[in-house]
Short mmCIF file of C-alpha atoms in Angstrom, two decimals:
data_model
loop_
_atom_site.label_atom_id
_atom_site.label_comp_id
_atom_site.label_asym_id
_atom_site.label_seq_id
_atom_site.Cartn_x
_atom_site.Cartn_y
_atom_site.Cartn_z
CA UNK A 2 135.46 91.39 12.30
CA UNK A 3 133.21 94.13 12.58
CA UNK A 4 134.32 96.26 10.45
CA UNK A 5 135.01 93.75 7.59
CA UNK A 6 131.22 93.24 8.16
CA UNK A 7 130.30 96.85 7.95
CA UNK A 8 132.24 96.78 4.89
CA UNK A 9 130.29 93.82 3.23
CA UNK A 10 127.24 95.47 4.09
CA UNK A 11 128.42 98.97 2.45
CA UNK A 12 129.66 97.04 -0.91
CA UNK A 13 126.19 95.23 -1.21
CA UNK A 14 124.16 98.83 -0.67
CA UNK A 15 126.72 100.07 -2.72
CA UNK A 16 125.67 97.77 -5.62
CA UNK A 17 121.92 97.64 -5.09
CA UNK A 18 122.20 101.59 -5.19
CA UNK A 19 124.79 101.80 -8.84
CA UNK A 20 122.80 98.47 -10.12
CA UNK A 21 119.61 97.27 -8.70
CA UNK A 22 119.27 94.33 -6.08
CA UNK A 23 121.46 91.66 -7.20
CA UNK A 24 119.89 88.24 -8.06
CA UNK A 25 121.94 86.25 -5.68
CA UNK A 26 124.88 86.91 -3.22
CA UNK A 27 127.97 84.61 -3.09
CA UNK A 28 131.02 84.43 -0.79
CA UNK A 29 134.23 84.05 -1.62
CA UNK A 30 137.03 84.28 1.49
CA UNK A 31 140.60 83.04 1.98
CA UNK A 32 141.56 80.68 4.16
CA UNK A 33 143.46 80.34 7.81
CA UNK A 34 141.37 83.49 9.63
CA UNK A 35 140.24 82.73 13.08
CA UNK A 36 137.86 84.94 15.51
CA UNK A 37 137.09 83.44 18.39
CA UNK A 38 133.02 84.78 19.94
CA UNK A 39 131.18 84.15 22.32
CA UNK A 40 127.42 84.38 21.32
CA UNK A 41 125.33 86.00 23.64
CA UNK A 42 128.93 88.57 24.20
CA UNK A 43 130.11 89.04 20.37
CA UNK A 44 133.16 89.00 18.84
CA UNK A 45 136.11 88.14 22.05
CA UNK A 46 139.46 88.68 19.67
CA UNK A 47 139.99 90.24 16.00
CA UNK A 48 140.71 87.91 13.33
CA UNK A 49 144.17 85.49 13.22
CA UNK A 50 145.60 86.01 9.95
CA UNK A 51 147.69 83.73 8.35
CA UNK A 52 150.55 86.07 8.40
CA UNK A 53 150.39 85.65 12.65
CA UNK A 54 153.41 84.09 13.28
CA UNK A 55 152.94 83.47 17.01
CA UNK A 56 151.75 80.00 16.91
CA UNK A 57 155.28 78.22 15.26
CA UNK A 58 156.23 77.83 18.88
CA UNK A 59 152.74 75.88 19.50
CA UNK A 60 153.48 73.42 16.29
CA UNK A 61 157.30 72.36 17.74
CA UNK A 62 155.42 71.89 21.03
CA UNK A 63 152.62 69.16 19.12
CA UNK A 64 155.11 67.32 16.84
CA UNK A 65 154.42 63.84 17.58
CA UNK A 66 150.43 64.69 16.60
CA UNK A 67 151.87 66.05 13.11
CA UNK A 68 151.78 63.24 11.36
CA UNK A 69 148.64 61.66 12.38
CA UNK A 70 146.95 65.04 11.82
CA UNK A 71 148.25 65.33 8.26
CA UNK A 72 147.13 61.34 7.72
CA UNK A 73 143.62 62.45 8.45
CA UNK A 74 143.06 66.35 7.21
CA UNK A 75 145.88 66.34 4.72
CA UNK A 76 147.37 69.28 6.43
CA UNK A 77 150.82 69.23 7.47
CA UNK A 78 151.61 70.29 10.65
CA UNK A 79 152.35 74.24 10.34
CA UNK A 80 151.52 77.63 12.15
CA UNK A 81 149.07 79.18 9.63
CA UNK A 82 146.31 76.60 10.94
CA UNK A 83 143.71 77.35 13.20
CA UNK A 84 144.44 74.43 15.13
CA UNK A 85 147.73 75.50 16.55
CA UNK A 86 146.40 79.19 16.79
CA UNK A 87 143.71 77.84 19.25
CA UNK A 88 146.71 76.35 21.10
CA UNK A 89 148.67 79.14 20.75
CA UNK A 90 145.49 81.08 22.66
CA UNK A 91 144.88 78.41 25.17
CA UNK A 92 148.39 78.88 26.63
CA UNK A 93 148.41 82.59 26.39
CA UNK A 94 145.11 84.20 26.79
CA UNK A 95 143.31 81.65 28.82
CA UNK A 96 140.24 83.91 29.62
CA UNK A 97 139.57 84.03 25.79
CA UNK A 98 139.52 80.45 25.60
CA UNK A 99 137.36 80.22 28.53
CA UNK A 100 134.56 82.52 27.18
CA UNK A 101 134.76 81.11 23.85
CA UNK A 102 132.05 79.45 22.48
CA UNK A 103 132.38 79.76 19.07
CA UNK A 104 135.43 78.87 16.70
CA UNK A 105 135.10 80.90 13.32
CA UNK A 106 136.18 80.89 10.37
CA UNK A 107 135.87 83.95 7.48
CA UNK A 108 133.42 82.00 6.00
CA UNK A 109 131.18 81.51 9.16
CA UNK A 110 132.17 84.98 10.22
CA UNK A 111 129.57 86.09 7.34
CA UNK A 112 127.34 83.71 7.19
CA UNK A 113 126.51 83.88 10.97
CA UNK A 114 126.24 88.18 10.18
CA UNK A 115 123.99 87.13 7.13
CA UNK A 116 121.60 84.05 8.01
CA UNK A 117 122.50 84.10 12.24
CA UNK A 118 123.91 80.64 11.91
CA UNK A 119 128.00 79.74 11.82
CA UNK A 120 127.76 77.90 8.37
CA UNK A 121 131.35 77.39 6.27
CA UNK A 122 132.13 75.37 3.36
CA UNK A 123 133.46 72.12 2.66
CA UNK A 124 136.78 73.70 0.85
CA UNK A 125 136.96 76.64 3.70
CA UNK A 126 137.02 73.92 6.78
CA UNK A 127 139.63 72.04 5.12
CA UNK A 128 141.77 74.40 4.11
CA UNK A 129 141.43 76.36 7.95
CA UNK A 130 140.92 74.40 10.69
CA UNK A 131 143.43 71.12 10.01
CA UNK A 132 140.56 69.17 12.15
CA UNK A 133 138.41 68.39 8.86
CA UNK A 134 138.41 64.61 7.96
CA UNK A 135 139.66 64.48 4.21
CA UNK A 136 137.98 61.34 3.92
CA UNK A 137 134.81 61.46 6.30
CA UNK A 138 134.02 64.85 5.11
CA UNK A 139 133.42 65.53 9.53
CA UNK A 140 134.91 67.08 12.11
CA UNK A 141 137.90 65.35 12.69
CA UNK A 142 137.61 63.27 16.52
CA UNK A 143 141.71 63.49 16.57
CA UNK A 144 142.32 66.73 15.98
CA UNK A 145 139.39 68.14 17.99
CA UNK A 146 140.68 66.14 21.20
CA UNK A 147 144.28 68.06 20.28
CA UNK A 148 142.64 71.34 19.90
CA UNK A 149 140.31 70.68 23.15
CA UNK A 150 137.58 71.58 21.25
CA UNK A 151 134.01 70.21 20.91
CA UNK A 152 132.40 70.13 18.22
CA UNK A 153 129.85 71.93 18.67
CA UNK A 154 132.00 75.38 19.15
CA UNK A 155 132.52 74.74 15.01
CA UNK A 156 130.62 76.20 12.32
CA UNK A 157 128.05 73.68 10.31
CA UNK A 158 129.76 72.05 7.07
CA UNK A 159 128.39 72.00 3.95
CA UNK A 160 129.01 71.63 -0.11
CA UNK A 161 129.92 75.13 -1.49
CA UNK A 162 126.60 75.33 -3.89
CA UNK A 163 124.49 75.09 -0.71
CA UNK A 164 121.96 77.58 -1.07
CA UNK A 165 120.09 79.76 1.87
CA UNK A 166 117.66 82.78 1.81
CA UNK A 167 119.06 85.68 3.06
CA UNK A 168 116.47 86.54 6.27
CA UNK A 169 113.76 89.27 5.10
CA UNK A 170 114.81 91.32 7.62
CA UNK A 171 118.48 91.58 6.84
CA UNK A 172 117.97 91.74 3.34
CA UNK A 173 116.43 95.08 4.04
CA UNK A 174 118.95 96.24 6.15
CA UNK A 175 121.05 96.01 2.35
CA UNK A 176 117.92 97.62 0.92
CA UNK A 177 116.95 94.46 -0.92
CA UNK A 178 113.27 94.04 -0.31
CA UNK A 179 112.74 90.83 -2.04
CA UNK A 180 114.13 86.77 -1.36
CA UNK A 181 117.74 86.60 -1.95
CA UNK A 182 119.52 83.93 -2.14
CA UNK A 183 123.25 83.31 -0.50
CA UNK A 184 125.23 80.38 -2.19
CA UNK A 185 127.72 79.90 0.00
CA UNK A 186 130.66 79.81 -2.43
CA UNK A 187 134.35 78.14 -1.97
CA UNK A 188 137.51 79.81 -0.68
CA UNK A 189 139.47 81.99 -2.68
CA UNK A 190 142.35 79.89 -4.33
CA UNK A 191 139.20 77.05 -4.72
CA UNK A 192 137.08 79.43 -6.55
CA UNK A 193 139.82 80.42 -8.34
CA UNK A 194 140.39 77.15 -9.67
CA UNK A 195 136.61 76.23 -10.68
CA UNK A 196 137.00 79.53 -12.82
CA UNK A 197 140.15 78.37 -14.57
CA UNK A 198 139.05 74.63 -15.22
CA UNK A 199 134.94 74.28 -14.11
CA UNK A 200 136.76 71.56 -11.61
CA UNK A 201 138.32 69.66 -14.50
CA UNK A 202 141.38 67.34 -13.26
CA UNK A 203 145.12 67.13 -14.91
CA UNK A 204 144.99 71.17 -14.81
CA UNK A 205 147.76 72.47 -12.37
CA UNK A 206 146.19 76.19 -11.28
CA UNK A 207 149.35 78.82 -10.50
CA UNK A 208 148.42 81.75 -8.74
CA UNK A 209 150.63 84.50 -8.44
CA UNK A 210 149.04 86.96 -5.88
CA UNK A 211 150.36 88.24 -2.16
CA UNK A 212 151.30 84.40 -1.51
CA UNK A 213 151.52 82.20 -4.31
CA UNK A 214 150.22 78.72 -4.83
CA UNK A 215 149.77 75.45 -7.18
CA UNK A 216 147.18 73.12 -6.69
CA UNK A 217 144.98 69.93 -8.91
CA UNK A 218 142.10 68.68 -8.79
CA UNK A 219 141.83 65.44 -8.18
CA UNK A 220 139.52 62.36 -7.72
CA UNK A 221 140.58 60.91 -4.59
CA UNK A 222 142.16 62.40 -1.64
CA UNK A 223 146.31 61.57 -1.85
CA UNK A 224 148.94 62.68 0.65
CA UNK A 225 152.79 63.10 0.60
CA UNK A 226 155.34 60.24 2.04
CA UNK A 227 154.50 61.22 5.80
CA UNK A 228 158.26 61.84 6.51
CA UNK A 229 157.86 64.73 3.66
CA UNK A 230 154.57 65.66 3.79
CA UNK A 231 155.83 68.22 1.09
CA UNK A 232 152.22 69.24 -0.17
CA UNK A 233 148.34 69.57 1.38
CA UNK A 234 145.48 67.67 0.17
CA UNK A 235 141.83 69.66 1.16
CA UNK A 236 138.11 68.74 0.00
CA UNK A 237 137.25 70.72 -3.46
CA UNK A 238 133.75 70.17 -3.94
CA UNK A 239 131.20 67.38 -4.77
CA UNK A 240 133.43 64.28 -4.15
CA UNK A 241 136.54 66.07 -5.60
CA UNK A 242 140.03 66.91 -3.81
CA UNK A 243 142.59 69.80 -4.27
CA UNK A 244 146.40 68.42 -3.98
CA UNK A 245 149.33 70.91 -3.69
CA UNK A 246 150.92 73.82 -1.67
CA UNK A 247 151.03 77.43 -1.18
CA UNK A 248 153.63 79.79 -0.27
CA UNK A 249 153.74 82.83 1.90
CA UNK A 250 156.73 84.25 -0.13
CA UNK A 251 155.29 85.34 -3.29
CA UNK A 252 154.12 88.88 -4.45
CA UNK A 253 154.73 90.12 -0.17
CA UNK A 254 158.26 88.89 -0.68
CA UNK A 255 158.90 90.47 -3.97
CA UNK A 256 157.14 94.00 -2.49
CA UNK A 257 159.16 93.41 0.49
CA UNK A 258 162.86 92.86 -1.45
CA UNK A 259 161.48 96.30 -3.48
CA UNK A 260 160.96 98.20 -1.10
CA UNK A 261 164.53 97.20 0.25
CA UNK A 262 166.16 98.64 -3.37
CA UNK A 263 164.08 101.89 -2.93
CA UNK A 264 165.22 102.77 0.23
CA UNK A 265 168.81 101.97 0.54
CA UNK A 266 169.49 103.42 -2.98
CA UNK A 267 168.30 105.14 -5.88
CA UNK A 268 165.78 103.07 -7.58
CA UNK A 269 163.13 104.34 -8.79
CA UNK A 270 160.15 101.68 -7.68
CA UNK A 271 157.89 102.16 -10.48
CA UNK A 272 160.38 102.37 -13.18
CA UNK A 273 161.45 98.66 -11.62
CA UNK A 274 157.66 97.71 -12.04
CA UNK A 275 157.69 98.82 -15.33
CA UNK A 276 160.53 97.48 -16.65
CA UNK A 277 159.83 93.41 -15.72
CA UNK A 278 156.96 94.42 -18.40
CA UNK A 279 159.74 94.51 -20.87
CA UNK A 280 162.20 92.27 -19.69
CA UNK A 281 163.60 89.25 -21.09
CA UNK A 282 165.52 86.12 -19.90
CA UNK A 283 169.27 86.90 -19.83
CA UNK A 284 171.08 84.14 -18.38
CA UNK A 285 174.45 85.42 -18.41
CA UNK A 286 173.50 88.34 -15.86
CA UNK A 287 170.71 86.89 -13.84
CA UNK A 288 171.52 85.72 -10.14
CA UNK A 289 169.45 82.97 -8.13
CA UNK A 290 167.01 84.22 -5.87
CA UNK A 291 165.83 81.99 -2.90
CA UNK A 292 162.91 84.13 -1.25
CA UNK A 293 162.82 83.19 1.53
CA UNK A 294 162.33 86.54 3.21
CA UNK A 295 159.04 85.36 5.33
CA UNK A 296 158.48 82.26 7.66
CA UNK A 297 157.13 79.76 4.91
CA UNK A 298 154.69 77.19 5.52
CA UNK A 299 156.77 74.13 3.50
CA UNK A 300 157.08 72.02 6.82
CA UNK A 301 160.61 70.30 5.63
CA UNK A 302 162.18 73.64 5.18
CA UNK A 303 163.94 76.13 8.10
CA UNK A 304 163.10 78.95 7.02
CA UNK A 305 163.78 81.83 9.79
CA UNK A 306 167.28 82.50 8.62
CA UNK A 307 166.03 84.91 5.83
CA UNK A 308 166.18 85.12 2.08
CA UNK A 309 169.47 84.70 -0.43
CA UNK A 310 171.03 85.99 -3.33
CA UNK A 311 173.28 83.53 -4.86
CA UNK A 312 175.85 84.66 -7.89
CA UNK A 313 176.01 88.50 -7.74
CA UNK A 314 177.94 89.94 -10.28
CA UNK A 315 179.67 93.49 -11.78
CA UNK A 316 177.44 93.80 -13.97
CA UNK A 317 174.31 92.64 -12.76
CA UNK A 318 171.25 94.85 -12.81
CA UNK A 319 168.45 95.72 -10.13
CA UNK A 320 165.87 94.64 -12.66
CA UNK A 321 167.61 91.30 -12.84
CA UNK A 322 167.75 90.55 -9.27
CA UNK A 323 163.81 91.89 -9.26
CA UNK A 324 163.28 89.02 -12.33
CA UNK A 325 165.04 86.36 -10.33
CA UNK A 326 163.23 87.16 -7.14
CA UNK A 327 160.01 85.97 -9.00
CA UNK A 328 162.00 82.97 -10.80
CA UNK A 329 162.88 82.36 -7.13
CA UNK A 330 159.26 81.85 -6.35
CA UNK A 331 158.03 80.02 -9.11
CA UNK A 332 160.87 77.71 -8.20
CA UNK A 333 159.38 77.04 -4.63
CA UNK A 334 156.27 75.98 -6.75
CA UNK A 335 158.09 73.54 -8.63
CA UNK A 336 158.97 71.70 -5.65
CA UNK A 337 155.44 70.83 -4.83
CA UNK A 338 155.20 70.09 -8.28
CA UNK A 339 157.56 67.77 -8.01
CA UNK A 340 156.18 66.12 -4.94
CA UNK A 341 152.93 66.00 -6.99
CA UNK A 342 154.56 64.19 -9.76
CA UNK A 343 156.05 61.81 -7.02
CA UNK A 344 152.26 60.83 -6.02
CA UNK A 345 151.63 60.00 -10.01
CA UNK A 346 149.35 62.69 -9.94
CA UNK A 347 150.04 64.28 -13.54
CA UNK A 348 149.64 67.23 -14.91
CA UNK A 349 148.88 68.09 -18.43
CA UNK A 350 148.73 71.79 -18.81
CA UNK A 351 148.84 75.15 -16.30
CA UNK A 352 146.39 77.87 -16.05
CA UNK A 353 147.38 80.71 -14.47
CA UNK A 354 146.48 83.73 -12.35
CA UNK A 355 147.16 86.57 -10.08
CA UNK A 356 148.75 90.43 -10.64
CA UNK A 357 152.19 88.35 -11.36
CA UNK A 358 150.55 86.38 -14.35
CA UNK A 359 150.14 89.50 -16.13
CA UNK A 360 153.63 90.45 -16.53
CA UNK A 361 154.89 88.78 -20.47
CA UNK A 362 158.50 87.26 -18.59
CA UNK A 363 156.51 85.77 -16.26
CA UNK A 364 153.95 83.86 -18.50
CA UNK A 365 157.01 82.76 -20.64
CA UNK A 366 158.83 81.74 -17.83
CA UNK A 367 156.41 79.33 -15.70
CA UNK A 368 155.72 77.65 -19.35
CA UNK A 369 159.50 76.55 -19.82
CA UNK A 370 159.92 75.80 -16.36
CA UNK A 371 156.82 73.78 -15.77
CA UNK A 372 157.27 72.28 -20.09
CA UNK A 373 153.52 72.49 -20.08
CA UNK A 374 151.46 74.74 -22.55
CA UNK A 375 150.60 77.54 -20.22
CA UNK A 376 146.67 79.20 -20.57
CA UNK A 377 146.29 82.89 -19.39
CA UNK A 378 143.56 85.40 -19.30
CA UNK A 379 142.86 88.81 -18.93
CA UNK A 380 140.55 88.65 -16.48
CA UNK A 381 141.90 90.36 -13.52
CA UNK A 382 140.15 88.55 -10.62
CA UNK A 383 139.34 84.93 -11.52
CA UNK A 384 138.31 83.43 -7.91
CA UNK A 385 134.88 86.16 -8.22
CA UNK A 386 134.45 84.59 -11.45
CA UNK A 387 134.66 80.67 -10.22
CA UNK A 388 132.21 81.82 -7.41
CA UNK A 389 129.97 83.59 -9.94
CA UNK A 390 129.53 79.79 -11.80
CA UNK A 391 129.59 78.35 -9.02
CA UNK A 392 126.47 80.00 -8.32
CA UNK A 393 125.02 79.97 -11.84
CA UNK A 394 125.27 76.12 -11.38
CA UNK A 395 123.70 76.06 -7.65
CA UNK A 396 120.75 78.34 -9.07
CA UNK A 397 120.36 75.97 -11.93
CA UNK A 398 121.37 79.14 -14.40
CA UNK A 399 123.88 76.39 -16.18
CA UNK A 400 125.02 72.99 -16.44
CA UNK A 401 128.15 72.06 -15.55
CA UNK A 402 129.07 71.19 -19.16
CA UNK A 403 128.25 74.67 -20.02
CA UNK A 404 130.36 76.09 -17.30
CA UNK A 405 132.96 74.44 -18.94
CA UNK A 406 132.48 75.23 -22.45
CA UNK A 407 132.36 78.55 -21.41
CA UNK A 408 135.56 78.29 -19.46
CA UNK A 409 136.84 76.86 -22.31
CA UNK A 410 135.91 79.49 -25.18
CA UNK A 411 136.85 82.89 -22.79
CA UNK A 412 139.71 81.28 -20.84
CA UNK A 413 141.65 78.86 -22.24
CA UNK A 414 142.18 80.80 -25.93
CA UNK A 415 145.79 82.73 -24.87
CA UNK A 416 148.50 80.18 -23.83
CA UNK A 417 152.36 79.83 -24.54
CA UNK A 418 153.92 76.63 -25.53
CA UNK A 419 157.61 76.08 -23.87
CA UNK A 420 160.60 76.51 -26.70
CA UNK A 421 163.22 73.19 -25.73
CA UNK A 422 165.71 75.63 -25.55
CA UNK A 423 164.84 77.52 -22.50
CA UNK A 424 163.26 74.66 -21.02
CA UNK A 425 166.74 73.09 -20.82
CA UNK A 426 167.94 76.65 -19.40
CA UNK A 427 165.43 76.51 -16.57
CA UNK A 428 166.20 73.03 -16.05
CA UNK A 429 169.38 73.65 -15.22
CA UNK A 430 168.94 76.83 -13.02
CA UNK A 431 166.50 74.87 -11.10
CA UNK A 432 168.55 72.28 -10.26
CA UNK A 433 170.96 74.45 -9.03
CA UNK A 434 168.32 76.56 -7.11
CA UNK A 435 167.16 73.27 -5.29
CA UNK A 436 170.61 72.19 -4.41
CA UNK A 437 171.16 75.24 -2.69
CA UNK A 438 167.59 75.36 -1.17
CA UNK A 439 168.11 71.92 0.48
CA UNK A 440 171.64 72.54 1.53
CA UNK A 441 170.62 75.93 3.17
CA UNK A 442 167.39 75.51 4.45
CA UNK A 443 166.83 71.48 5.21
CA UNK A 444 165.25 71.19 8.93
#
């Protein structure tokens, strides 16, 4: 944590030296870190990632509290939580547990640096913890008497435009010598999708980064058939929800499957990069591609046998097994999509985002699989941009009709309409991609 902190500190100097003292400072962090302090000691462990596998033996040992838990934070019950991290903990290092007196989040982590108070966000706390109340908008009674933790060991909850003045005396430690104000900003994926839509609903948000994920907004908070419990449902932001899924298999799992090629034979990595810039769907050479190279956190799947590679032929190409790895994850998308559809939560076009999204084949290919016109943008890092109107509208800079209109006029002006042709192709591949994903990894 400390050195993530000394890092923030370094980019804000950095900025106030190249640009002057900014007018405000927003956060934007992901979700499912954990650092567990002690307050008068510090900081007692680094931060729990959500690539820390350790905890899936914790979540077999708390079944029968999965359901209930999902009923009332809308998260299913999976490792990547801080809940079954702090279990995890309790049952193997005990004397961090006992010294703990604090519970934080990455959220908290900076806000207790900047204004020395734990404060997180409405959208970080649901997304991290699985003890936020989806409905209640509280701490969660349930899940904190599963955790064995009080409440009080939690960072303060607010909405995402909350505003606070940076102290005087750490401003100056950035060498800002006037009132600053820190909005407090939504997680990542959230911020990403206030950029793309200004929090409009019937928009399904795609981002194709180091995990991937799909995700609404919607009105009311909704959750899968319990016995499914295919998708997660956190708090948004003023009395809005965010339904859908991520997966831990995206742009690592593609990377991963690379790196594979390069160093069993001669393929030249970059030349592979550069040629899915060029490539186009063949669907007499291209294999199916189940991804499934990392633990994934889709609860109804067993996932630790590994990724597969299903119809190999003669004269099939690296570049088309590198193509199909990424139709392969776009297809684990579609099945939340599906389960979203299932809730009669619809969906009426898809914006997308992430280093993925900027490859042609892939912008072509999530609009015939999805059918839905499909809205792209240049702009390579869209979550800073949600946070940056996010703060224009907590600072009273804009409205939130002009957020919008602007979100409309830079963001939604390149899009691809599907052609019926391939959307019949990817109808079909998909069907035969989910057959084989449910008979081969079904739990």
């Amino acid at each position: 944590p400390q050195y993530i902190l000394s890092t923030v500190n370094k980019g804000i100097k950095h900025i106030v030296k190249s640009y002057g003292a900014p007018e405000a400072v927003v956060l934007a962090t992901y979700l499912f870190g954990l650092a567990l302090m002690n307050r008068s000691k510090g900081f007692l462990t680094n931060i729990y990632t959500w690539a820390d596998e350790r905890a899936i033996e914790v979540v077999k040992e708390i079944k029968e509290h999965g359901v209930e838990l999902y009923r009332r934070t809308g998260c299913p019950p999976i490792h990547i939580y801080a809940l079954p991290k702090i279990l995890w903990l309790r049952k193997h290092r005990k004397e961090v547990i006992y010294e703990a007196d604090l519970y934080l989040d990455l959220k908290s982590i900076l806000t207790n640096h900047f204004l020395h108070r734990a404060v997180t966000d409405m959208s970080s706390a649901s997304g991290t913890y699985q003890m936020f109340n989806i409905y209640s908008l509280r701490w969660d009674d349930y899940a904190l008497g599963v955790a064995g933790v009080d409440e009080r060991m939690l960072p303060e909850v607010v909405e995402a435009d909350y505003v606070e003045y940076i102290p005087l005396g750490i401003a100056a430690e950035l060498n800002i010598y006037d009132k600053i104000p820190l909005v407090i900003g939504l997680f990542d994926g959230a911020s990403m999708i206030y950029g793309l839509t200004g929090g409009g609903s019937n928009i399904a948000v795609v981002n194709l980064g180091t995990s991937a994920m799909i995700r609404t907004v919607i009105e009311k908070p909704i959750i899968d058939n319990i016995n499914m419990m295919r998708f997660q449902t956190y708090y948004f932001y003023r009395e809005k929800w965010l339904s859908g899924g991520a997966i831990n298999n995206a742009g690592i799992a593609l990377n991963t499957f690379i790196d594979i090629l390069a160093s069993g034979l001669e393929v030249d990595k970059q030349r592979l990069f550069n040629d899915l810039y060029n490539y186009r769907f063949n669907e007499d050479r291209k294999p199916l591609f189940l991804p499934l190279i990392y633990s994934e956190r889709i609860p109804f799947l067993k996932t630790d046998i590994g990724g597969s590679i299903i119809g190999l032929k003669p004269d099939v190409k690296a570049i088309d097994i590198v193509a199909s790895c990424i139709e392969g994850i776009a297809m684990l998308l579609k099945v939340i999509w599906e389960a979203l559809e299932d809730n009669d939560i619809s969906i009426d076009d898809v914006r997308i985002g992430g280093k993925l999204s900027s490859i042609p084949f892939v912008r072509v290919m999530l609009a015939n699989l999805f059918n839905r016109k499909t809205i792209w943008t240049d702009i390579v890092d869209v979550s800073h941009l949600g946070n940056a109107l996010l703060a224009a509208t907590s600072l009273r800079y804009s409205s939130a009709k002009q957020i919008r209109d602007f979100i409309d006029y830079v963001i939604a002006k390149n899009f691809i309409i599907p052609e019926k042709k391939y959307v019949e192709k990817y109808r079909e591949r998909y069907q035969i991609f989910k057959k084989y994903l449910y008979s081969l990894y079904s739990s």
